[in-house]
Amino acid sequence: MMSLTLDLRAYAHELGIPLVGITSAEPFLDLREILIRRRSAGKQCPFEYDDIEKRCDPRLVLPGARSIVAVGIPYLSKPVPIPGNAPRGRIARVAWGQDYHRVVGEALEKLARFLRKHCPGMEYRSMVDTGPLADRAVARRAGIGWQGKNCAIITKPLGSWLFLGEMLTSLPLEPDPPVEKDCGECTRCLKACPTGALASPYNIDPHQCLSYITQARGFIPGEFRHLMGNRIYGCDACQEACPHNREAGKDGHPAFLPAGDCHVPNLTELLHMSKDEFARQYASTSAGWCGRQVLRRNAAVALGNTGDPDAVPSLVAALEDPSPVLRGHAAWALGRIGGTVAKTALQSARAKENDPLVEAEIRHALETV
Ligand code: B12
Ligand code: SF4
Ligand code: SF4
């Protein structure tokens, strides 16, 4: 199988996959302990696969699996300069360009077809992000990179701006050794985290992480709103702080080049984005899955965080929106910006409001305005 593994790597490089690592399909026993501890501490988030046994035992996912082919595809690309002074939001780099689930998924399918050509009876199952396996645990054991205190898989010279994915296969491929490296004394990411979600190394509380908070539906807990700044989807702070990312080249896979200004959206336009505009601009990105209303809600918070009185008219218009979540966050944003126009609009909205949660938001905003 040695020469097949070499051929597979060469083919992966042709496809624009610079990192390929192989590990056995043995269970991830240390991960099981970590996941059980996290769940009992209330740190498992709804984006995680629920079945811990399946997350840790590849053979429960593909019976007869003997190896895992792990891949890393870099996504760092040059930001495109955008003209004008309009207030803009920030979309994390994971959602620039095309949806990585599709791009990495298609690359893995091509690798599977390549292996099947040589070994026609091969069984396989591929996954990126949404499958049962923990992509980082797989990547770490397969030697893709080491795990930083910010939890990210880091490599040299690409840093941590990598999408991960893997293919379980029935083939007995030659495993790679894990990368023997760690963060040493550095703690920059822990200090850079705006919310304290990374309270200690390798240990994140997703419910405090702005990546989770910007993607989850519903009302954002009040204590996190001002910490969001102009983030609309995801958060890159703990990776931007990492010295290994300073050395990283800006030559990610071309599929992740930002299209237009979607990665730094005009906040006022985003707040009033129609269904058609959403479908055109975001449906094919990985930010699309969280839906239009979540992005609009975050635009309201980001406008509030600008403190800019020019944002008041569009936020006042959002007080009439059919979505209670949008009305509530527009009220919060108006309270944060303040001024007579904001106050008068909040008072008249309060008189008409029927939703108790929105009414409470307006009342609170009027106390601060
Ligand atoms: C749920 C989830 C989230 C949640 C929770 C994040 C988390 N850290 O668990 C939220 C929504 C917050 C999130 C945020 C982000 N995510 Co996310 N997320 C996932 C998902 C679906 C599951 C992760 C999981 O199982 N978490 C549970 C914990 C236990 O897993 P873990 O971090 O891998 O755990 C390791 C540590 O606990 C470590 N550990 C514990 N103690 C010790 C001690 C030592 C010494 C060492 C070395 C390690 C160690 O061992 C575990 C196994 O490796 C994966 C996809 C997947 N299916 O795996 C993507 C994934 C992890 N996310 C990814 C990305 C890109 C992000 C964001 C950067 C997106 C953004 N810009 O906003 C942020 C980064 C936040 C962060 N610092 O982790 C990438 C990571 C790529 C990489 N290079 O590492 C993944 C792999 C998706 C993908 N396929 O590319 N994510
Ligand atoms: S993604 Fe942002 S909020 Fe989440 S742990 Fe990293 S720095 Fe903290
Ligand atoms: S910032 Fe420092 S501690 Fe955090 S992941 Fe990078 S090297 Fe490790």
CSV table of C-alpha atoms and ligand atoms in Angstrom, one decimal:
chain,number,residue,atom,x,y,z
A,1,MET,CA,0.0,0.0,0.0
A,2,MET,CA,3.1,2.3,0.3
A,3,SER,CA,3.1,3.3,-3.3
A,4,LEU,CA,-0.6,3.8,-3.4
A,5,THR,CA,-0.3,6.2,-0.5
A,6,LEU,CA,2.4,8.1,-2.4
A,7,ASP,CA,0.3,8.2,-5.5
A,8,LEU,CA,-2.7,9.4,-3.5
A,9,ARG,CA,-0.6,12.3,-2.0
A,10,ALA,CA,0.6,13.3,-5.5
A,11,TYR,CA,-2.9,13.3,-6.8
A,12,ALA,CA,-4.2,15.3,-3.8
A,13,HIS,CA,-1.5,18.0,-4.6
A,14,GLU,CA,-2.8,18.1,-8.2
A,15,LEU,CA,-6.3,18.8,-6.7
A,16,GLY,CA,-5.0,21.7,-4.6
A,17,ILE,CA,-4.9,19.7,-1.3
A,18,PRO,CA,-1.5,20.4,0.2
A,19,LEU,CA,-2.0,18.4,3.4
A,20,VAL,CA,-2.8,14.7,3.5
A,21,GLY,CA,-2.3,12.5,6.5
A,22,ILE,CA,-3.2,9.0,7.3
A,23,THR,CA,-4.1,7.4,10.6
A,24,SER,CA,-5.6,4.0,11.6
A,25,ALA,CA,-9.3,3.6,12.3
A,26,GLU,CA,-8.7,2.7,15.9
A,27,PRO,CA,-11.0,4.4,18.5
A,28,PHE,CA,-10.0,7.9,19.8
A,29,LEU,CA,-10.0,6.8,23.5
A,30,ASP,CA,-8.7,10.1,25.0
A,31,LEU,CA,-11.3,12.1,23.1
A,32,ARG,CA,-14.1,10.0,24.7
A,33,GLU,CA,-13.0,11.2,28.1
A,34,ILE,CA,-12.8,14.8,27.0
A,35,LEU,CA,-16.2,14.7,25.4
A,36,ILE,CA,-17.9,13.2,28.4
A,37,ARG,CA,-16.3,15.8,30.7
A,38,ARG,CA,-17.3,18.6,28.4
A,39,ARG,CA,-20.9,17.4,28.2
A,40,SER,CA,-21.3,17.1,32.0
A,41,ALA,CA,-19.8,20.6,32.3
A,42,GLY,CA,-22.5,21.9,29.9
A,43,LYS,CA,-19.9,22.8,27.2
A,44,GLN,CA,-21.3,20.6,24.4
A,45,CYS,CA,-22.9,22.9,21.8
A,46,PRO,CA,-25.9,22.1,19.5
A,47,PHE,CA,-23.6,22.1,16.4
A,48,GLU,CA,-21.9,18.9,17.7
A,49,TYR,CA,-22.8,15.4,16.8
A,50,ASP,CA,-24.7,14.0,19.8
A,51,ASP,CA,-23.6,10.4,19.9
A,52,ILE,CA,-20.2,10.4,21.8
A,53,GLU,CA,-19.5,6.7,21.0
A,54,LYS,CA,-19.8,7.3,17.3
A,55,ARG,CA,-17.7,10.4,17.5
A,56,CYS,CA,-14.9,8.4,19.0
A,57,ASP,CA,-15.1,5.0,17.2
A,58,PRO,CA,-14.6,5.2,13.4
A,59,ARG,CA,-15.8,1.6,13.0
A,60,LEU,CA,-19.3,2.6,14.3
A,61,VAL,CA,-19.4,5.1,11.4
A,62,LEU,CA,-18.0,2.7,8.7
A,63,PRO,CA,-18.0,-1.0,9.8
A,64,GLY,CA,-14.8,-2.6,8.4
A,65,ALA,CA,-12.9,0.7,8.3
A,66,ARG,CA,-9.1,0.2,8.6
A,67,SER,CA,-7.7,3.7,7.9
A,68,ILE,CA,-8.6,7.4,7.8
A,69,VAL,CA,-7.3,9.7,5.1
A,70,ALA,CA,-7.3,13.2,6.6
A,71,VAL,CA,-7.0,16.4,4.5
A,72,GLY,CA,-6.3,20.0,5.2
A,73,ILE,CA,-7.1,22.7,2.7
A,74,PRO,CA,-5.9,26.3,3.3
A,75,TYR,CA,-8.4,29.2,3.0
A,76,LEU,CA,-6.4,32.3,3.8
A,77,SER,CA,-6.8,34.7,0.9
A,78,LYS,CA,-6.0,38.4,0.3
A,79,PRO,CA,-8.8,40.8,1.4
A,80,VAL,CA,-10.2,42.7,-1.5
A,81,PRO,CA,-10.1,46.5,-0.9
A,82,ILE,CA,-13.6,48.0,-0.7
A,83,PRO,CA,-14.1,51.7,-1.6
A,84,GLY,CA,-16.3,54.2,0.5
A,85,ASN,CA,-16.9,55.0,4.1
A,86,ALA,CA,-20.1,53.2,4.8
A,87,PRO,CA,-20.1,51.2,8.1
A,88,ARG,CA,-19.2,47.6,7.3
A,89,GLY,CA,-19.4,44.2,9.1
A,90,ARG,CA,-16.9,41.4,9.2
A,91,ILE,CA,-17.5,37.9,8.1
A,92,ALA,CA,-14.9,35.3,9.4
A,93,ARG,CA,-12.6,33.9,6.8
A,94,VAL,CA,-14.3,30.4,6.9
A,95,ALA,CA,-17.2,31.9,5.1
A,96,TRP,CA,-15.4,33.8,2.3
A,97,GLY,CA,-15.9,32.4,-1.2
A,98,GLN,CA,-17.6,29.1,-1.8
A,99,ASP,CA,-19.0,26.9,0.9
A,100,TYR,CA,-16.2,24.7,2.2
A,101,HIS,CA,-18.5,21.8,2.9
A,102,ARG,CA,-19.0,21.5,-0.8
A,103,VAL,CA,-15.4,22.2,-1.9
A,104,VAL,CA,-13.7,19.9,0.6
A,105,GLY,CA,-16.4,17.3,0.2
A,106,GLU,CA,-15.9,17.2,-3.6
A,107,ALA,CA,-12.1,17.0,-3.2
A,108,LEU,CA,-12.6,14.0,-0.9
A,109,GLU,CA,-14.9,12.3,-3.4
A,110,LYS,CA,-12.2,12.7,-6.1
A,111,LEU,CA,-9.7,11.0,-3.7
A,112,ALA,CA,-12.2,8.2,-3.1
A,113,ARG,CA,-12.7,7.7,-6.8
A,114,PHE,CA,-8.9,7.6,-7.3
A,115,LEU,CA,-8.5,4.9,-4.6
A,116,ARG,CA,-11.5,2.9,-6.0
A,117,LYS,CA,-9.8,2.8,-9.4
A,118,HIS,CA,-6.9,1.0,-7.8
A,119,CYS,CA,-8.9,-1.0,-5.3
A,120,PRO,CA,-12.4,-1.5,-6.8
A,121,GLY,CA,-13.9,-3.1,-3.7
A,122,MET,CA,-12.9,-0.3,-1.3
A,123,GLU,CA,-15.6,0.9,1.1
A,124,TYR,CA,-15.5,4.5,2.2
A,125,ARG,CA,-17.3,7.3,3.9
A,126,SER,CA,-16.2,10.9,3.7
A,127,MET,CA,-17.1,13.8,6.0
A,128,VAL,CA,-16.4,17.5,6.5
A,129,ASP,CA,-17.5,19.3,9.6
A,130,THR,CA,-21.0,17.8,10.0
A,131,GLY,CA,-20.1,14.1,10.2
A,132,PRO,CA,-19.8,12.1,13.5
A,133,LEU,CA,-16.0,12.2,13.8
A,134,ALA,CA,-14.1,15.1,15.5
A,135,ASP,CA,-12.1,16.5,12.5
A,136,ARG,CA,-9.4,18.0,14.7
A,137,ALA,CA,-8.8,14.8,16.7
A,138,VAL,CA,-8.4,13.0,13.4
A,139,ALA,CA,-6.2,15.6,11.8
A,140,ARG,CA,-3.9,15.6,14.9
A,141,ARG,CA,-3.5,11.8,15.0
A,142,ALA,CA,-3.0,11.7,11.2
A,143,GLY,CA,-0.1,14.2,11.4
A,144,ILE,CA,-1.8,17.1,9.6
A,145,GLY,CA,-0.6,19.5,12.3
A,146,TRP,CA,-0.5,20.1,16.1
A,147,GLN,CA,-3.3,21.4,18.2
A,148,GLY,CA,-2.9,24.9,19.6
A,149,LYS,CA,-4.2,26.2,22.9
A,150,ASN,CA,-7.0,28.0,20.8
A,151,CYS,CA,-8.0,24.4,19.8
A,152,ALA,CA,-7.1,25.0,16.2
A,153,ILE,CA,-4.9,22.5,14.1
A,154,ILE,CA,-1.8,24.5,13.2
A,155,THR,CA,0.7,23.6,10.5
A,156,LYS,CA,3.9,25.1,9.2
A,157,PRO,CA,4.0,27.2,7.0
A,158,LEU,CA,0.2,27.4,6.5
A,159,GLY,CA,-0.8,28.3,10.1
A,160,SER,CA,-4.3,27.4,11.2
A,161,TRP,CA,-6.3,28.8,8.3
A,162,LEU,CA,-7.2,25.3,7.2
A,163,PHE,CA,-10.4,23.4,6.6
A,164,LEU,CA,-10.3,19.8,7.7
A,165,GLY,CA,-12.0,16.7,6.4
A,166,GLU,CA,-11.5,13.0,6.3
A,167,MET,CA,-12.4,9.8,4.5
A,168,LEU,CA,-12.8,6.5,6.3
A,169,THR,CA,-11.7,3.6,4.1
A,170,SER,CA,-11.5,-0.2,4.3
A,171,LEU,CA,-8.0,0.0,2.9
A,172,PRO,CA,-5.0,-0.7,5.3
A,173,LEU,CA,-3.0,2.4,4.4
A,174,GLU,CA,0.4,3.3,5.9
A,175,PRO,CA,-0.2,5.7,8.9
A,176,ASP,CA,1.7,8.9,9.4
A,177,PRO,CA,3.1,9.9,12.8
A,178,PRO,CA,1.5,12.9,14.7
A,179,VAL,CA,3.4,16.2,14.6
A,180,GLU,CA,5.5,16.5,17.8
A,181,LYS,CA,5.0,20.2,18.6
A,182,ASP,CA,3.1,22.4,21.0
A,183,CYS,CA,2.6,26.1,21.8
A,184,GLY,CA,5.2,26.4,24.5
A,185,GLU,CA,4.8,29.3,26.8
A,186,CYS,CA,2.6,31.4,24.4
A,187,THR,CA,-0.9,32.4,25.6
A,188,ARG,CA,-1.7,35.1,23.0
A,189,CYS,CA,-4.9,33.5,21.8
A,190,LEU,CA,-6.3,33.2,25.3
A,191,LYS,CA,-5.7,36.9,26.0
A,192,ALA,CA,-7.1,37.9,22.6
A,193,CYS,CA,-10.4,36.2,23.0
A,194,PRO,CA,-13.0,39.0,23.4
A,195,THR,CA,-15.3,37.1,25.7
A,196,GLY,CA,-13.1,34.8,27.8
A,197,ALA,CA,-14.5,31.7,26.0
A,198,LEU,CA,-11.0,30.3,26.0
A,199,ALA,CA,-10.6,30.4,29.8
A,200,SER,CA,-7.9,27.8,29.7
A,201,PRO,CA,-5.8,26.1,27.0
A,202,TYR,CA,-7.6,23.6,24.7
A,203,ASN,CA,-10.8,24.2,26.6
A,204,ILE,CA,-13.4,26.4,24.9
A,205,ASP,CA,-16.9,27.2,26.2
A,206,PRO,CA,-18.9,27.4,22.9
A,207,HIS,CA,-21.7,29.3,24.6
A,208,GLN,CA,-19.3,32.2,25.2
A,209,CYS,CA,-17.6,32.0,21.8
A,210,LEU,CA,-18.6,34.7,19.3
A,211,SER,CA,-18.4,32.1,16.6
A,212,TYR,CA,-21.3,30.2,18.1
A,213,ILE,CA,-23.1,33.3,19.3
A,214,THR,CA,-23.1,34.9,15.8
A,215,GLN,CA,-24.5,31.7,14.3
A,216,ALA,CA,-27.1,30.6,16.8
A,217,ARG,CA,-30.7,31.8,16.3
A,218,GLY,CA,-32.8,33.8,18.7
A,219,PHE,CA,-32.0,36.6,21.1
A,220,ILE,CA,-28.3,37.2,21.8
A,221,PRO,CA,-27.6,37.3,25.5
A,222,GLY,CA,-27.1,41.0,26.4
A,223,GLU,CA,-23.6,40.7,27.9
A,224,PHE,CA,-22.2,39.5,24.5
A,225,ARG,CA,-23.7,42.1,22.2
A,226,HIS,CA,-21.2,44.9,22.7
A,227,LEU,CA,-18.3,42.4,22.5
A,228,MET,CA,-19.4,41.4,19.0
A,229,GLY,CA,-18.2,44.7,17.5
A,230,ASN,CA,-18.9,44.5,13.8
A,231,ARG,CA,-18.8,40.6,13.6
A,232,ILE,CA,-21.6,39.3,11.4
A,233,TYR,CA,-20.6,35.6,11.2
A,234,GLY,CA,-17.9,33.8,13.1
A,235,CYS,CA,-14.8,35.2,14.9
A,236,ASP,CA,-11.1,35.1,13.9
A,237,ALA,CA,-9.6,36.8,16.9
A,238,CYS,CA,-7.9,33.7,18.5
A,239,GLN,CA,-6.3,32.8,15.1
A,240,GLU,CA,-5.4,36.4,14.2
A,241,ALA,CA,-3.4,36.5,17.5
A,242,CYS,CA,-1.4,33.4,16.7
A,243,PRO,CA,2.2,34.0,15.8
A,244,HIS,CA,2.1,31.0,13.5
A,245,ASN,CA,-0.5,32.7,11.3
A,246,ARG,CA,1.8,35.7,10.8
A,247,GLU,CA,4.1,33.6,8.8
A,248,ALA,CA,1.2,32.0,6.8
A,249,GLY,CA,1.2,32.9,3.1
A,250,LYS,CA,-2.0,34.4,1.6
A,251,ASP,CA,-2.3,31.6,-1.0
A,252,GLY,CA,-5.4,29.6,0.1
A,253,HIS,CA,-7.4,27.5,-2.3
A,254,PRO,CA,-8.9,29.8,-5.1
A,255,ALA,CA,-12.4,28.7,-4.2
A,256,PHE,CA,-12.2,30.7,-1.0
A,257,LEU,CA,-11.4,34.1,-2.6
A,258,PRO,CA,-14.2,36.5,-1.5
A,259,ALA,CA,-16.8,37.3,-4.1
A,260,GLY,CA,-17.7,41.0,-4.2
A,261,ASP,CA,-18.0,42.7,-0.8
A,262,CYS,CA,-19.9,39.9,0.9
A,263,HIS,CA,-17.0,39.4,3.4
A,264,VAL,CA,-17.3,43.0,4.6
A,265,PRO,CA,-21.0,43.7,4.0
A,266,ASN,CA,-22.5,47.2,4.1
A,267,LEU,CA,-24.3,47.0,7.4
A,268,THR,CA,-27.3,49.1,6.4
A,269,GLU,CA,-27.9,47.1,3.3
A,270,LEU,CA,-27.5,43.9,5.3
A,271,LEU,CA,-30.0,45.0,7.8
A,272,HIS,CA,-32.7,45.3,5.1
A,273,MET,CA,-31.4,42.4,2.9
A,274,SER,CA,-34.3,40.8,0.9
A,275,LYS,CA,-34.7,37.1,0.4
A,276,ASP,CA,-33.5,37.4,-3.2
A,277,GLU,CA,-30.4,39.3,-2.1
A,278,PHE,CA,-29.6,36.7,0.5
A,279,ALA,CA,-30.0,33.9,-2.0
A,280,ARG,CA,-27.7,35.7,-4.4
A,281,GLN,CA,-25.0,36.7,-2.0
A,282,TYR,CA,-24.8,34.2,0.8
A,283,ALA,CA,-26.6,31.0,-0.1
A,284,SER,CA,-23.5,29.5,-1.7
A,285,THR,CA,-21.2,30.5,1.2
A,286,SER,CA,-20.8,28.7,4.5
A,287,ALA,CA,-22.5,31.6,6.2
A,288,GLY,CA,-25.7,30.8,4.3
A,289,TRP,CA,-26.8,27.9,6.5
A,290,CYS,CA,-27.5,30.1,9.5
A,291,GLY,CA,-30.2,32.0,7.5
A,292,ARG,CA,-31.0,35.6,6.5
A,293,GLN,CA,-32.6,36.6,9.8
A,294,VAL,CA,-29.4,35.7,11.8
A,295,LEU,CA,-27.2,37.9,9.5
A,296,ARG,CA,-29.8,40.8,9.7
A,297,ARG,CA,-30.0,40.5,13.5
A,298,ASN,CA,-26.1,40.7,13.7
A,299,ALA,CA,-26.2,43.7,11.4
A,300,ALA,CA,-28.5,45.5,13.8
A,301,VAL,CA,-26.1,44.7,16.7
A,302,ALA,CA,-23.1,45.8,14.6
A,303,LEU,CA,-24.8,49.1,13.7
A,304,GLY,CA,-25.5,49.7,17.4
A,305,ASN,CA,-21.8,49.1,18.1
A,306,THR,CA,-20.8,51.8,15.6
A,307,GLY,CA,-22.4,54.4,17.9
A,308,ASP,CA,-23.1,56.3,14.6
A,309,PRO,CA,-26.2,58.5,14.6
A,310,ASP,CA,-26.4,58.0,10.8
A,311,ALA,CA,-27.5,54.4,11.5
A,312,VAL,CA,-30.6,55.6,13.4
A,313,PRO,CA,-33.1,55.9,10.5
A,314,SER,CA,-32.5,52.3,9.2
A,315,LEU,CA,-32.7,50.9,12.8
A,316,VAL,CA,-36.0,52.8,13.3
A,317,ALA,CA,-37.3,51.2,10.2
A,318,ALA,CA,-36.3,47.8,11.6
A,319,LEU,CA,-38.5,48.4,14.6
A,320,GLU,CA,-41.4,47.7,12.2
A,321,ASP,CA,-40.0,44.3,11.0
A,322,PRO,CA,-42.2,41.3,11.3
A,323,SER,CA,-39.4,39.4,13.1
A,324,PRO,CA,-39.5,39.9,16.9
A,325,VAL,CA,-35.8,39.1,17.1
A,326,LEU,CA,-34.9,41.8,14.6
A,327,ARG,CA,-37.2,44.4,16.4
A,328,GLY,CA,-35.6,43.5,19.7
A,329,HIS,CA,-32.0,43.9,18.5
A,330,ALA,CA,-32.9,47.1,16.6
A,331,ALA,CA,-34.2,48.5,19.9
A,332,TRP,CA,-31.0,47.5,21.7
A,333,ALA,CA,-28.9,49.2,18.9
A,334,LEU,CA,-31.0,52.4,19.2
A,335,GLY,CA,-30.5,52.4,22.9
A,336,ARG,CA,-26.8,52.1,22.4
A,337,ILE,CA,-26.6,54.9,19.9
A,338,GLY,CA,-29.0,57.2,21.8
A,339,GLY,CA,-30.3,60.6,20.9
A,340,THR,CA,-33.7,62.2,20.6
A,341,VAL,CA,-34.8,60.6,17.3
A,342,ALA,CA,-33.9,57.1,18.7
A,343,LYS,CA,-35.8,57.8,22.0
A,344,THR,CA,-38.9,59.1,20.3
A,345,ALA,CA,-39.0,56.0,17.9
A,346,LEU,CA,-38.5,53.6,20.9
A,347,GLN,CA,-41.3,55.3,22.8
A,348,SER,CA,-43.8,55.0,19.9
A,349,ALA,CA,-42.6,51.4,19.2
A,350,ARG,CA,-43.2,50.5,22.9
A,351,ALA,CA,-46.8,51.7,22.6
A,352,LYS,CA,-47.5,49.3,19.7
A,353,GLU,CA,-45.4,46.3,20.7
A,354,ASN,CA,-47.2,43.0,21.6
A,355,ASP,CA,-44.3,40.7,22.0
A,356,PRO,CA,-43.2,40.5,25.7
A,357,LEU,CA,-39.5,39.9,24.8
A,358,VAL,CA,-39.3,42.8,22.4
A,359,GLU,CA,-41.2,45.0,24.8
A,360,ALA,CA,-38.6,44.2,27.5
A,361,GLU,CA,-35.8,45.1,25.0
A,362,ILE,CA,-37.4,48.4,24.3
A,363,ARG,CA,-37.9,49.2,27.9
A,364,HIS,CA,-34.3,48.4,28.6
A,365,ALA,CA,-33.2,50.5,25.6
A,366,LEU,CA,-35.2,53.5,26.9
A,367,GLU,CA,-33.4,53.2,30.2
A,368,THR,CA,-30.0,53.6,28.5
A,369,VAL,CA,-30.9,56.0,25.6
B,1,B12,C1,-18.8,22.4,17.3
B,1,B12,C2,-17.8,23.1,16.5
B,1,B12,C3,-17.5,24.5,16.8
B,1,B12,C4,-18.1,25.1,18.0
B,1,B12,C5,-17.2,24.6,19.2
B,1,B12,C6,-15.7,24.8,19.0
B,1,B12,C7,-14.8,23.8,19.7
B,1,B12,N1,-13.5,24.2,19.8
B,1,B12,O1,-15.1,22.7,20.0
B,1,B12,C8,-18.0,26.6,17.7
B,1,B12,C9,-19.3,27.1,17.0
B,1,B12,C10,-17.7,27.5,18.9
B,1,B12,C11,-16.9,26.6,16.6
B,1,B12,C12,-16.1,27.7,16.3
B,1,B12,C13,-15.1,27.7,15.4
B,1,B12,N2,-14.8,26.7,14.5
B,1,B12,CO1,-15.7,24.9,14.6
B,1,B12,N3,-16.3,23.2,14.6
B,1,B12,C14,-17.1,22.5,15.4
B,1,B12,C15,-17.2,21.0,15.0
B,1,B12,C16,-18.5,20.8,14.3
B,1,B12,C17,-17.1,20.0,16.2
B,1,B12,C18,-15.9,20.4,17.1
B,1,B12,C19,-15.8,19.5,18.3
B,1,B12,O2,-16.0,18.3,18.2
B,1,B12,N4,-15.6,20.0,19.5
B,1,B12,C20,-15.5,19.3,20.7
B,1,B12,C21,-14.0,19.4,21.2
B,1,B12,C22,-13.7,18.4,22.3
B,1,B12,O3,-13.2,19.1,20.1
B,1,B12,P1,-11.8,19.7,19.7
B,1,B12,O4,-11.6,21.2,19.9
B,1,B12,O5,-11.4,19.1,18.5
B,1,B12,O6,-11.1,19.0,21.0
B,1,B12,C23,-9.8,18.8,21.2
B,1,B12,C24,-9.3,19.5,22.4
B,1,B12,O7,-10.2,19.3,23.5
B,1,B12,C25,-8.0,18.7,22.6
B,1,B12,N5,-7.5,18.7,23.9
B,1,B12,C26,-8.0,18.7,25.1
B,1,B12,N6,-7.0,18.7,26.1
B,1,B12,C27,-5.9,18.8,25.4
B,1,B12,C28,-4.6,18.9,25.9
B,1,B12,C29,-3.5,18.9,24.9
B,1,B12,C30,-2.1,19.0,25.4
B,1,B12,C31,-3.8,18.9,23.5
B,1,B12,C32,-2.7,19.0,22.5
B,1,B12,C33,-5.1,18.9,23.1
B,1,B12,C34,-6.1,18.8,24.0
B,1,B12,O8,-8.4,17.4,22.2
B,1,B12,C35,-9.6,17.3,21.5
B,1,B12,C36,-9.4,16.5,20.2
B,1,B12,O9,-8.5,17.0,19.3
B,1,B12,C37,-16.0,20.9,14.1
B,1,B12,C38,-16.2,19.9,12.9
B,1,B12,C39,-16.1,18.5,13.4
B,1,B12,N7,-17.0,17.7,13.0
B,1,B12,O10,-15.1,18.1,14.0
B,1,B12,C40,-15.7,22.3,13.6
B,1,B12,C41,-14.3,22.8,13.4
B,1,B12,C42,-13.5,22.4,14.6
B,1,B12,N8,-14.4,24.3,13.4
B,1,B12,C43,-13.6,24.9,12.6
B,1,B12,C44,-13.4,26.3,12.5
B,1,B12,C45,-12.6,26.8,11.4
B,1,B12,C46,-14.0,27.1,13.5
B,1,B12,C47,-13.8,28.6,13.7
B,1,B12,C48,-12.3,29.1,13.4
B,1,B12,C49,-14.8,29.4,12.8
B,1,B12,C50,-14.8,30.9,13.0
B,1,B12,N9,-13.9,31.6,12.3
B,1,B12,O11,-15.7,31.4,13.6
B,1,B12,C51,-14.1,28.8,15.2
B,1,B12,C52,-12.9,28.6,16.1
B,1,B12,C53,-13.3,28.6,17.6
B,1,B12,C54,-12.2,27.8,18.4
B,1,B12,N10,-11.2,28.5,19.0
B,1,B12,O12,-12.3,26.5,18.4
B,1,B12,C55,-12.6,23.9,11.9
B,1,B12,C56,-11.2,23.9,12.5
B,1,B12,C57,-10.1,23.9,11.6
B,1,B12,C58,-8.8,23.9,12.3
B,1,B12,N11,-7.7,24.3,11.5
B,1,B12,O13,-8.6,23.5,13.4
B,1,B12,C59,-13.5,22.5,12.1
B,1,B12,C60,-12.6,21.3,12.2
B,1,B12,C61,-14.4,22.4,10.8
B,1,B12,C62,-13.7,21.9,9.6
B,1,B12,N12,-14.0,20.7,9.1
B,1,B12,O14,-12.8,22.6,9.1
B,1,B12,N13,-16.8,25.4,16.1
B,2,SF4,S1,-13.5,32.4,18.0
B,2,SF4,FE1,-13.4,34.4,19.0
B,2,SF4,S2,-14.8,34.2,20.8
B,2,SF4,FE2,-14.4,32.1,20.0
B,2,SF4,S3,-12.7,31.4,21.3
B,2,SF4,FE3,-11.7,32.3,19.4
B,2,SF4,S4,-11.4,34.5,20.0
B,2,SF4,FE4,-12.8,33.6,21.5
B,3,SF4,S1,-1.5,32.1,19.9
B,3,SF4,FE1,0.1,31.0,21.0
B,3,SF4,S2,-0.9,29.7,22.5
B,3,SF4,FE2,-2.4,30.3,21.0
B,3,SF4,S3,-2.5,28.7,19.4
B,3,SF4,FE3,-1.0,30.2,18.7
B,3,SF4,S4,1.0,29.6,19.5
B,3,SF4,FE4,-0.6,28.5,20.6
